[in-house]
Amino acid sequence: MPRSQRNDNFVDQTFTVIADTILKLFPASQKEKEAFAYYRDGMSAQGDGEYAEALSNYEEALKLEENSYDRSYIYYNMGLIHASNGDHDKALEFYEQAIDLNPRMPQALNNVAVIYHHKGENAQDEEQAEEYFNIAADHWVRAIRLAPNNYIEAQNWLKTTGRADINLFF
């Protein structure tokens, strides 16, 4: 049974009814509607912590979804799951795919930066740490340019480490 048919709380039921109504009225092909249904079920499963089910739904959505903007959010959510499971390398793959399709996705840029910053903090040698920190800085600068009121901690880190002139963002 699709997840959208087994939501048991009021908010989920309401969301499902509204989403289904919009989906029926929205001028989209059957394939696009199926892709959205898989995406919606993936988001619901992800919200419930059912990551294997979410990934399965996202994979099905990717088979059907042709719009690169919509695909970028599927990849982004898949990256979130892998990051939350501690598989940072796999998460990076999905975040980078999302960014390739949608370079104006600051949350994906931020998440890539966070992972590289973490890698820099845990690097075995200073040269490798600097390389990771520079990659993090590049991604944070891009994210901050897209969303200047977000990522305040990253802005402070960029400023205190001398990796960016924060005044350039404002």
CSV table of N, CA and C in Angstrom, one decimal:
chain,number,residue,atom,x,y,z
A,1,MET,N,0.8,-1.2,0.0
A,1,MET,CA,0.0,0.0,0.0
A,1,MET,C,0.9,1.2,0.0
A,2,PRO,N,0.6,2.2,-0.9
A,2,PRO,CA,1.5,3.4,-0.9
A,2,PRO,C,1.3,4.1,0.4
A,3,ARG,N,2.4,4.7,0.8
A,3,ARG,CA,2.5,5.5,2.1
A,3,ARG,C,1.4,6.5,2.2
A,4,SER,N,1.1,7.2,1.0
A,4,SER,CA,0.1,8.2,1.1
A,4,SER,C,-1.3,7.7,1.4
A,5,GLN,N,-1.5,6.4,1.3
A,5,GLN,CA,-2.8,5.8,1.7
A,5,GLN,C,-2.8,5.3,3.1
A,6,ARG,N,-1.7,5.4,3.9
A,6,ARG,CA,-1.7,4.9,5.2
A,6,ARG,C,-1.3,5.9,6.3
A,7,ASN,N,-1.3,7.1,5.9
A,7,ASN,CA,-1.0,8.2,6.9
A,7,ASN,C,-2.1,8.2,8.0
A,8,ASP,N,-1.7,8.2,9.3
A,8,ASP,CA,-2.7,8.0,10.3
A,8,ASP,C,-2.9,9.2,11.2
A,9,ASN,N,-2.2,10.3,11.0
A,9,ASN,CA,-2.4,11.5,11.8
A,9,ASN,C,-3.1,12.6,11.0
A,10,PHE,N,-3.7,13.5,11.6
A,10,PHE,CA,-4.5,14.5,11.0
A,10,PHE,C,-3.7,15.3,10.0
A,11,VAL,N,-2.5,15.8,10.4
A,11,VAL,CA,-1.7,16.6,9.5
A,11,VAL,C,-1.3,15.9,8.3
A,12,ASP,N,-0.9,14.6,8.4
A,12,ASP,CA,-0.5,13.9,7.3
A,12,ASP,C,-1.7,13.6,6.3
A,13,GLN,N,-2.8,13.3,6.9
A,13,GLN,CA,-4.0,13.1,6.1
A,13,GLN,C,-4.4,14.3,5.4
A,14,THR,N,-4.4,15.5,6.1
A,14,THR,CA,-4.7,16.7,5.4
A,14,THR,C,-3.8,17.0,4.3
A,15,PHE,N,-2.5,16.9,4.6
A,15,PHE,CA,-1.5,17.2,3.5
A,15,PHE,C,-1.7,16.3,2.3
A,16,THR,N,-2.0,15.0,2.6
A,16,THR,CA,-2.2,14.0,1.5
A,16,THR,C,-3.4,14.4,0.6
A,17,VAL,N,-4.5,14.8,1.3
A,17,VAL,CA,-5.7,15.2,0.6
A,17,VAL,C,-5.5,16.4,-0.3
A,18,ILE,N,-4.8,17.4,0.3
A,18,ILE,CA,-4.5,18.6,-0.5
A,18,ILE,C,-3.6,18.3,-1.6
A,19,ALA,N,-2.5,17.6,-1.3
A,19,ALA,CA,-1.5,17.2,-2.4
A,19,ALA,C,-2.2,16.4,-3.5
A,20,ASP,N,-3.1,15.5,-3.2
A,20,ASP,CA,-3.8,14.7,-4.2
A,20,ASP,C,-4.7,15.6,-5.0
A,21,THR,N,-5.4,16.5,-4.4
A,21,THR,CA,-6.3,17.4,-5.1
A,21,THR,C,-5.5,18.3,-6.1
A,22,ILE,N,-4.4,18.9,-5.6
A,22,ILE,CA,-3.6,19.7,-6.4
A,22,ILE,C,-3.1,18.9,-7.6
A,23,LEU,N,-2.6,17.7,-7.3
A,23,LEU,CA,-2.1,16.9,-8.3
A,23,LEU,C,-3.1,16.5,-9.4
A,24,LYS,N,-4.3,16.3,-9.0
A,24,LYS,CA,-5.4,16.0,-10.0
A,24,LYS,C,-5.7,17.2,-10.9
A,25,LEU,N,-5.6,18.4,-10.3
A,25,LEU,CA,-6.0,19.6,-11.0
A,25,LEU,C,-4.8,20.2,-11.8
A,26,PHE,N,-3.6,19.9,-11.4
A,26,PHE,CA,-2.4,20.4,-12.0
A,26,PHE,C,-2.2,19.8,-13.4
A,27,PRO,N,-2.0,20.7,-14.4
A,27,PRO,CA,-1.8,20.2,-15.7
A,27,PRO,C,-0.4,19.5,-15.9
A,28,ALA,N,-0.4,18.3,-15.6
A,28,ALA,CA,0.9,17.5,-15.7
A,28,ALA,C,0.6,16.2,-16.3
A,29,SER,N,1.6,15.6,-16.9
A,29,SER,CA,1.4,14.3,-17.5
A,29,SER,C,1.3,13.2,-16.4
A,30,GLN,N,0.8,12.1,-16.8
A,30,GLN,CA,0.7,11.0,-15.8
A,30,GLN,C,2.0,10.6,-15.2
A,31,LYS,N,3.0,10.6,-16.1
A,31,LYS,CA,4.4,10.3,-15.6
A,31,LYS,C,4.9,11.3,-14.6
A,32,GLU,N,4.6,12.6,-14.8
A,32,GLU,CA,5.0,13.6,-13.8
A,32,GLU,C,4.2,13.4,-12.5
A,33,LYS,N,3.0,13.1,-12.6
A,33,LYS,CA,2.2,12.9,-11.4
A,33,LYS,C,2.7,11.7,-10.6
A,34,GLU,N,3.0,10.6,-11.3
A,34,GLU,CA,3.6,9.4,-10.6
A,34,GLU,C,4.9,9.8,-10.0
A,35,ALA,N,5.7,10.5,-10.6
A,35,ALA,CA,7.0,10.9,-10.1
A,35,ALA,C,6.8,11.7,-8.8
A,36,PHE,N,5.8,12.6,-8.8
A,36,PHE,CA,5.5,13.4,-7.6
A,36,PHE,C,5.0,12.6,-6.5
A,37,ALA,N,4.2,11.6,-6.8
A,37,ALA,CA,3.6,10.7,-5.8
A,37,ALA,C,4.7,9.9,-5.1
A,38,TYR,N,5.7,9.4,-5.9
A,38,TYR,CA,6.9,8.7,-5.3
A,38,TYR,C,7.7,9.7,-4.4
A,39,TYR,N,7.9,10.9,-4.9
A,39,TYR,CA,8.6,11.9,-4.2
A,39,TYR,C,7.9,12.2,-2.9
A,40,ARG,N,6.6,12.4,-2.9
A,40,ARG,CA,5.8,12.7,-1.7
A,40,ARG,C,5.9,11.6,-0.7
A,41,ASP,N,5.8,10.4,-1.2
A,41,ASP,CA,5.9,9.2,-0.3
A,41,ASP,C,7.3,9.1,0.3
A,42,GLY,N,8.3,9.4,-0.5
A,42,GLY,CA,9.7,9.4,0.0
A,42,GLY,C,9.9,10.4,1.1
A,43,MET,N,9.3,11.6,0.9
A,43,MET,CA,9.4,12.6,1.9
A,43,MET,C,8.7,12.2,3.2
A,44,SER,N,7.6,11.6,3.1
A,44,SER,CA,6.8,11.1,4.2
A,44,SER,C,7.6,10.0,5.0
A,45,ALA,N,8.1,9.1,4.2
A,45,ALA,CA,8.9,8.0,4.8
A,45,ALA,C,10.2,8.6,5.5
A,46,GLN,N,10.8,9.5,4.8
A,46,GLN,CA,12.0,10.2,5.4
A,46,GLN,C,11.7,10.9,6.7
A,47,GLY,N,10.5,11.6,6.7
A,47,GLY,CA,10.1,12.3,7.9
A,47,GLY,C,9.8,11.3,9.1
A,48,ASP,N,9.5,10.1,8.8
A,48,ASP,CA,9.2,9.1,9.8
A,48,ASP,C,10.4,8.3,10.1
A,49,GLY,N,11.6,8.6,9.5
A,49,GLY,CA,12.8,7.9,9.8
A,49,GLY,C,12.9,6.5,9.1
A,50,GLU,N,12.0,6.3,8.1
A,50,GLU,CA,12.1,5.1,7.3
A,50,GLU,C,12.9,5.3,6.1
A,51,TYR,N,14.2,5.3,6.3
A,51,TYR,CA,15.2,5.8,5.3
A,51,TYR,C,15.2,4.8,4.1
A,52,ALA,N,15.2,3.5,4.3
A,52,ALA,CA,15.2,2.6,3.2
A,52,ALA,C,14.0,2.7,2.3
A,53,GLU,N,12.9,2.9,2.9
A,53,GLU,CA,11.6,3.1,2.1
A,53,GLU,C,11.7,4.5,1.4
A,54,ALA,N,12.2,5.5,2.0
A,54,ALA,CA,12.4,6.8,1.4
A,54,ALA,C,13.3,6.7,0.2
A,55,LEU,N,14.4,6.1,0.4
A,55,LEU,CA,15.4,5.9,-0.8
A,55,LEU,C,14.7,5.2,-1.9
A,56,SER,N,14.0,4.1,-1.6
A,56,SER,CA,13.3,3.4,-2.7
A,56,SER,C,12.3,4.3,-3.4
A,57,ASN,N,11.6,5.1,-2.7
A,57,ASN,CA,10.6,6.0,-3.4
A,57,ASN,C,11.3,7.0,-4.2
A,58,TYR,N,12.4,7.6,-3.7
A,58,TYR,CA,13.2,8.6,-4.4
A,58,TYR,C,13.8,8.0,-5.7
A,59,GLU,N,14.3,6.7,-5.6
A,59,GLU,CA,14.8,6.1,-6.8
A,59,GLU,C,13.7,5.9,-7.9
A,60,GLU,N,12.5,5.5,-7.4
A,60,GLU,CA,11.4,5.4,-8.4
A,60,GLU,C,11.1,6.8,-9.0
A,61,ALA,N,11.1,7.8,-8.2
A,61,ALA,CA,10.8,9.2,-8.6
A,61,ALA,C,11.8,9.6,-9.7
A,62,LEU,N,13.1,9.3,-9.4
A,62,LEU,CA,14.1,9.6,-10.4
A,62,LEU,C,14.0,8.9,-11.7
A,63,LYS,N,13.4,7.7,-11.7
A,63,LYS,CA,13.2,7.0,-13.0
A,63,LYS,C,12.1,7.7,-13.8
A,64,LEU,N,11.2,8.4,-13.2
A,64,LEU,CA,10.1,9.1,-13.9
A,64,LEU,C,10.3,10.6,-14.1
A,65,GLU,N,11.0,11.2,-13.2
A,65,GLU,CA,11.1,12.7,-13.2
A,65,GLU,C,12.1,13.1,-14.3
A,66,GLU,N,11.6,14.0,-15.1
A,66,GLU,CA,12.5,14.6,-16.2
A,66,GLU,C,13.0,16.0,-15.9
A,67,ASN,N,12.2,16.7,-15.1
A,67,ASN,CA,12.6,18.1,-14.8
A,67,ASN,C,13.8,18.2,-13.9
A,68,SER,N,14.8,18.9,-14.4
A,68,SER,CA,16.1,18.9,-13.6
A,68,SER,C,16.0,19.6,-12.3
A,69,TYR,N,15.1,20.6,-12.2
A,69,TYR,CA,14.9,21.3,-10.9
A,69,TYR,C,14.3,20.3,-9.9
A,70,ASP,N,13.3,19.6,-10.3
A,70,ASP,CA,12.7,18.6,-9.4
A,70,ASP,C,13.6,17.5,-9.1
A,71,ARG,N,14.4,17.0,-10.0
A,71,ARG,CA,15.4,16.0,-9.8
A,71,ARG,C,16.4,16.4,-8.7
A,72,SER,N,16.8,17.7,-8.8
A,72,SER,CA,17.8,18.2,-7.8
A,72,SER,C,17.3,18.0,-6.4
A,73,TYR,N,16.0,18.2,-6.1
A,73,TYR,CA,15.5,18.1,-4.8
A,73,TYR,C,15.4,16.6,-4.4
A,74,ILE,N,15.2,15.7,-5.3
A,74,ILE,CA,15.2,14.3,-5.0
A,74,ILE,C,16.7,13.9,-4.6
A,75,TYR,N,17.6,14.3,-5.4
A,75,TYR,CA,19.0,14.0,-5.0
A,75,TYR,C,19.4,14.7,-3.7
A,76,TYR,N,19.0,15.9,-3.5
A,76,TYR,CA,19.2,16.5,-2.2
A,76,TYR,C,18.7,15.7,-1.0
A,77,ASN,N,17.5,15.3,-1.1
A,77,ASN,CA,16.9,14.5,0.0
A,77,ASN,C,17.6,13.2,0.2
A,78,MET,N,18.1,12.6,-0.9
A,78,MET,CA,18.8,11.3,-0.8
A,78,MET,C,20.2,11.6,-0.1
A,79,GLY,N,20.8,12.8,-0.4
A,79,GLY,CA,22.0,13.2,0.3
A,79,GLY,C,21.7,13.3,1.8
A,80,LEU,N,20.6,13.9,2.1
A,80,LEU,CA,20.3,14.1,3.6
A,80,LEU,C,20.2,12.7,4.3
A,81,ILE,N,19.6,11.8,3.6
A,81,ILE,CA,19.5,10.4,4.3
A,81,ILE,C,20.9,9.8,4.5
A,82,HIS,N,21.7,9.9,3.5
A,82,HIS,CA,23.1,9.3,3.6
A,82,HIS,C,23.9,10.0,4.6
A,83,ALA,N,23.7,11.4,4.7
A,83,ALA,CA,24.5,12.1,5.7
A,83,ALA,C,24.0,11.8,7.1
A,84,SER,N,22.7,11.6,7.3
A,84,SER,CA,22.2,11.3,8.6
A,84,SER,C,22.6,9.9,9.0
A,85,ASN,N,22.9,9.0,8.0
A,85,ASN,CA,23.4,7.7,8.3
A,85,ASN,C,24.9,7.6,8.5
A,86,GLY,N,25.5,8.8,8.3
A,86,GLY,CA,27.0,8.8,8.5
A,86,GLY,C,27.8,8.5,7.3
A,87,ASP,N,27.1,8.3,6.2
A,87,ASP,CA,27.9,7.9,4.9
A,87,ASP,C,28.1,9.2,4.2
A,88,HIS,N,29.1,10.0,4.6
A,88,HIS,CA,29.3,11.3,4.1
A,88,HIS,C,29.8,11.3,2.6
A,89,ASP,N,30.5,10.3,2.2
A,89,ASP,CA,31.0,10.3,0.8
A,89,ASP,C,29.8,10.0,-0.1
A,90,LYS,N,28.9,9.2,0.3
A,90,LYS,CA,27.7,8.9,-0.5
A,90,LYS,C,26.8,10.2,-0.5
A,91,ALA,N,26.7,10.8,0.6
A,91,ALA,CA,25.9,12.1,0.7
A,91,ALA,C,26.5,13.1,-0.2
A,92,LEU,N,27.8,13.3,-0.2
A,92,LEU,CA,28.5,14.2,-1.1
A,92,LEU,C,28.1,14.0,-2.6
A,93,GLU,N,28.1,12.7,-3.0
A,93,GLU,CA,27.7,12.4,-4.4
A,93,GLU,C,26.3,12.9,-4.7
A,94,PHE,N,25.4,12.7,-3.8
A,94,PHE,CA,24.0,13.1,-4.1
A,94,PHE,C,23.9,14.7,-4.0
A,95,TYR,N,24.6,15.3,-3.1
A,95,TYR,CA,24.5,16.7,-3.0
A,95,TYR,C,25.1,17.4,-4.3
A,96,GLU,N,26.2,16.8,-4.7
A,96,GLU,CA,26.9,17.3,-5.9
A,96,GLU,C,26.0,17.2,-7.2
A,97,GLN,N,25.3,16.0,-7.2
A,97,GLN,CA,24.3,15.8,-8.3
A,97,GLN,C,23.2,16.9,-8.3
A,98,ALA,N,22.8,17.2,-7.0
A,98,ALA,CA,21.7,18.2,-6.9
A,98,ALA,C,22.2,19.5,-7.3
A,99,ILE,N,23.5,19.9,-6.9
A,99,ILE,CA,24.1,21.2,-7.3
A,99,ILE,C,24.3,21.3,-8.8
A,100,ASP,N,24.7,20.2,-9.4
A,100,ASP,CA,24.9,20.2,-10.8
A,100,ASP,C,23.6,20.5,-11.6
A,101,LEU,N,22.5,20.0,-11.1
A,101,LEU,CA,21.2,20.3,-11.7
A,101,LEU,C,20.6,21.6,-11.3
A,102,ASN,N,21.0,22.1,-10.1
A,102,ASN,CA,20.4,23.3,-9.6
A,102,ASN,C,21.5,24.0,-8.8
A,103,PRO,N,22.3,24.8,-9.4
A,103,PRO,CA,23.4,25.5,-8.8
A,103,PRO,C,23.0,26.6,-7.8
A,104,ARG,N,21.7,26.9,-7.8
A,104,ARG,CA,21.2,27.9,-6.9
A,104,ARG,C,20.4,27.2,-5.7
A,105,MET,N,21.0,26.2,-5.2
A,105,MET,CA,20.5,25.4,-4.0
A,105,MET,C,21.4,25.6,-2.8
A,106,PRO,N,21.2,26.7,-2.1
A,106,PRO,CA,22.2,27.0,-1.0
A,106,PRO,C,22.2,25.9,0.1
A,107,GLN,N,21.1,25.2,0.4
A,107,GLN,CA,21.1,24.2,1.4
A,107,GLN,C,22.1,23.0,1.0
A,108,ALA,N,22.1,22.7,-0.3
A,108,ALA,CA,23.0,21.6,-0.7
A,108,ALA,C,24.5,22.1,-0.6
A,109,LEU,N,24.7,23.4,-1.0
A,109,LEU,CA,26.0,23.9,-0.9
A,109,LEU,C,26.5,24.0,0.5
A,110,ASN,N,25.6,24.4,1.4
A,110,ASN,CA,25.9,24.4,2.8
A,110,ASN,C,26.3,23.0,3.4
A,111,ASN,N,25.5,22.0,3.0
A,111,ASN,CA,25.7,20.6,3.5
A,111,ASN,C,27.0,20.1,3.0
A,112,VAL,N,27.4,20.4,1.7
A,112,VAL,CA,28.7,20.0,1.2
A,112,VAL,C,29.8,20.6,2.1
A,113,ALA,N,29.6,21.9,2.3
A,113,ALA,CA,30.6,22.6,3.1
A,113,ALA,C,30.8,22.0,4.5
A,114,VAL,N,29.6,21.7,5.1
A,114,VAL,CA,29.7,21.1,6.5
A,114,VAL,C,30.4,19.8,6.5
A,115,ILE,N,30.2,19.0,5.5
A,115,ILE,CA,30.9,17.7,5.4
A,115,ILE,C,32.4,17.9,5.2
A,116,TYR,N,32.8,18.8,4.3
A,116,TYR,CA,34.2,19.1,4.1
A,116,TYR,C,34.9,19.7,5.3
A,117,HIS,N,34.1,20.6,6.0
A,117,HIS,CA,34.7,21.2,7.2
A,117,HIS,C,34.9,20.1,8.3
A,118,HIS,N,34.0,19.2,8.4
A,118,HIS,CA,34.1,18.0,9.3
A,118,HIS,C,35.4,17.2,8.9
A,119,LYS,N,35.5,16.9,7.6
A,119,LYS,CA,36.7,16.2,7.1
A,119,LYS,C,38.0,16.9,7.5
A,120,GLY,N,37.9,18.2,7.3
A,120,GLY,CA,39.1,19.0,7.6
A,120,GLY,C,39.5,18.9,9.1
A,121,GLU,N,38.5,19.0,10.0
A,121,GLU,CA,38.7,18.9,11.4
A,121,GLU,C,39.3,17.5,11.8
A,122,ASN,N,39.0,16.5,11.0
A,122,ASN,CA,39.4,15.1,11.3
A,122,ASN,C,40.5,14.6,10.4
A,123,ALA,N,41.1,15.5,9.6
A,123,ALA,CA,42.2,15.1,8.7
A,123,ALA,C,43.4,14.7,9.5
A,124,GLN,N,44.2,13.8,8.9
A,124,GLN,CA,45.4,13.3,9.6
A,124,GLN,C,46.6,14.3,9.5
A,125,ASP,N,46.6,15.0,8.4
A,125,ASP,CA,47.7,16.0,8.2
A,125,ASP,C,47.2,17.4,7.9
A,126,GLU,N,48.0,18.4,8.1
A,126,GLU,CA,47.6,19.8,8.0
A,126,GLU,C,47.3,20.1,6.5
A,127,GLU,N,48.1,19.5,5.6
A,127,GLU,CA,47.9,19.8,4.2
A,127,GLU,C,46.5,19.3,3.7
A,128,GLN,N,46.1,18.1,4.1
A,128,GLN,CA,44.8,17.6,3.7
A,128,GLN,C,43.7,18.4,4.4
A,129,ALA,N,43.9,18.8,5.7
A,129,ALA,CA,42.9,19.6,6.4
A,129,ALA,C,42.7,20.9,5.6
A,130,GLU,N,43.8,21.6,5.2
A,130,GLU,CA,43.6,22.8,4.5
A,130,GLU,C,42.9,22.7,3.2
A,131,GLU,N,43.1,21.6,2.5
A,131,GLU,CA,42.4,21.3,1.2
A,131,GLU,C,40.9,21.2,1.5
A,132,TYR,N,40.6,20.4,2.5
A,132,TYR,CA,39.2,20.2,2.9
A,132,TYR,C,38.5,21.6,3.3
A,133,PHE,N,39.3,22.3,4.1
A,133,PHE,CA,38.7,23.6,4.6
A,133,PHE,C,38.5,24.6,3.4
A,134,ASN,N,39.4,24.5,2.4
A,134,ASN,CA,39.2,25.4,1.3
A,134,ASN,C,38.0,25.0,0.4
A,135,ILE,N,37.8,23.7,0.3
A,135,ILE,CA,36.6,23.3,-0.4
A,135,ILE,C,35.3,23.7,0.4
A,136,ALA,N,35.4,23.6,1.7
A,136,ALA,CA,34.2,24.0,2.5
A,136,ALA,C,34.0,25.5,2.3
A,137,ALA,N,35.1,26.3,2.3
A,137,ALA,CA,35.0,27.7,2.2
A,137,ALA,C,34.4,28.1,0.8
A,138,ASP,N,34.8,27.4,-0.2
A,138,ASP,CA,34.2,27.7,-1.6
A,138,ASP,C,32.7,27.5,-1.6
A,139,HIS,N,32.3,26.4,-1.0
A,139,HIS,CA,30.9,26.1,-1.0
A,139,HIS,C,30.1,27.0,-0.1
A,140,TRP,N,30.7,27.4,1.0
A,140,TRP,CA,30.0,28.3,1.9
A,140,TRP,C,29.8,29.7,1.3
A,141,VAL,N,30.9,30.1,0.6
A,141,VAL,CA,30.8,31.4,-0.1
A,141,VAL,C,29.7,31.4,-1.1
A,142,ARG,N,29.6,30.4,-1.9
A,142,ARG,CA,28.5,30.2,-2.9
A,142,ARG,C,27.1,30.2,-2.2
A,143,ALA,N,27.0,29.5,-1.1
A,143,ALA,CA,25.7,29.4,-0.4
A,143,ALA,C,25.3,30.7,0.2
A,144,ILE,N,26.3,31.4,0.8
A,144,ILE,CA,26.0,32.7,1.4
A,144,ILE,C,25.6,33.8,0.3
A,145,ARG,N,26.2,33.7,-0.8
A,145,ARG,CA,25.8,34.6,-1.9
A,145,ARG,C,24.4,34.4,-2.3
A,146,LEU,N,23.9,33.2,-2.2
A,146,LEU,CA,22.5,32.9,-2.6
A,146,LEU,C,21.6,33.2,-1.5
A,147,ALA,N,22.0,33.1,-0.2
A,147,ALA,CA,21.2,33.3,0.9
A,147,ALA,C,22.0,34.0,2.0
A,148,PRO,N,22.2,35.3,1.8
A,148,PRO,CA,23.1,36.1,2.7
A,148,PRO,C,22.6,36.2,4.2
A,149,ASN,N,21.4,35.9,4.5
A,149,ASN,CA,20.9,36.0,5.8
A,149,ASN,C,21.0,34.7,6.6
A,150,ASN,N,21.5,33.7,5.9
A,150,ASN,CA,21.6,32.3,6.4
A,150,ASN,C,23.1,32.0,6.7
A,151,TYR,N,23.3,31.0,7.4
A,151,TYR,CA,24.7,30.4,7.6
A,151,TYR,C,25.6,31.4,8.3
A,152,ILE,N,25.1,32.0,9.4
A,152,ILE,CA,25.8,33.0,10.2
A,152,ILE,C,27.1,32.4,10.7
A,153,GLU,N,27.0,31.1,11.3
A,153,GLU,CA,28.2,30.5,11.8
A,153,GLU,C,29.3,30.3,10.7
A,154,ALA,N,28.8,30.0,9.5
A,154,ALA,CA,29.8,29.8,8.4
A,154,ALA,C,30.4,31.2,8.0
A,155,GLN,N,29.6,32.2,8.1
A,155,GLN,CA,30.1,33.6,7.8
A,155,GLN,C,31.2,33.9,8.8
A,156,ASN,N,30.9,33.6,10.1
A,156,ASN,CA,31.9,33.9,11.1
A,156,ASN,C,33.2,33.1,10.9
A,157,TRP,N,33.0,31.9,10.6
A,157,TRP,CA,34.2,31.0,10.3
A,157,TRP,C,35.0,31.5,9.1
A,158,LEU,N,34.3,31.9,8.1
A,158,LEU,CA,35.0,32.4,6.9
A,158,LEU,C,35.8,33.7,7.3
A,159,LYS,N,35.2,34.5,8.1
A,159,LYS,CA,35.8,35.8,8.5
A,159,LYS,C,37.0,35.6,9.4
A,160,THR,N,36.8,34.8,10.4
A,160,THR,CA,37.9,34.6,11.4
A,160,THR,C,39.0,33.8,10.9
A,161,THR,N,38.8,32.9,9.9
A,161,THR,CA,39.9,32.2,9.3
A,161,THR,C,40.5,32.9,8.1
A,162,GLY,N,40.0,34.0,7.8
A,162,GLY,CA,40.5,34.8,6.7
A,162,GLY,C,40.3,34.2,5.3
A,163,ARG,N,39.3,33.3,5.2
A,163,ARG,CA,39.0,32.7,3.9
A,163,ARG,C,38.1,33.5,3.0
A,164,ALA,N,37.5,34.5,3.6
A,164,ALA,CA,36.6,35.3,2.7
A,164,ALA,C,36.4,36.7,3.4
A,165,ASP,N,36.3,37.7,2.6
A,165,ASP,CA,35.9,39.0,3.1
A,165,ASP,C,34.4,39.1,3.2
A,166,ILE,N,33.9,38.9,4.4
A,166,ILE,CA,32.5,38.8,4.6
A,166,ILE,C,31.7,40.1,4.1
A,167,ASN,N,32.4,41.2,4.0
A,167,ASN,CA,31.8,42.4,3.6
A,167,ASN,C,31.4,42.3,2.1
A,168,LEU,N,31.9,41.4,1.4
A,168,LEU,CA,31.6,41.2,0.0
A,168,LEU,C,30.1,40.7,-0.2
A,169,PHE,N,29.6,40.1,0.8
A,169,PHE,CA,28.3,39.5,0.8
A,169,PHE,C,27.2,40.5,0.9
A,170,PHE,N,27.5,41.7,1.5
A,170,PHE,CA,26.4,42.6,1.9
A,170,PHE,C,26.6,43.9,1.1
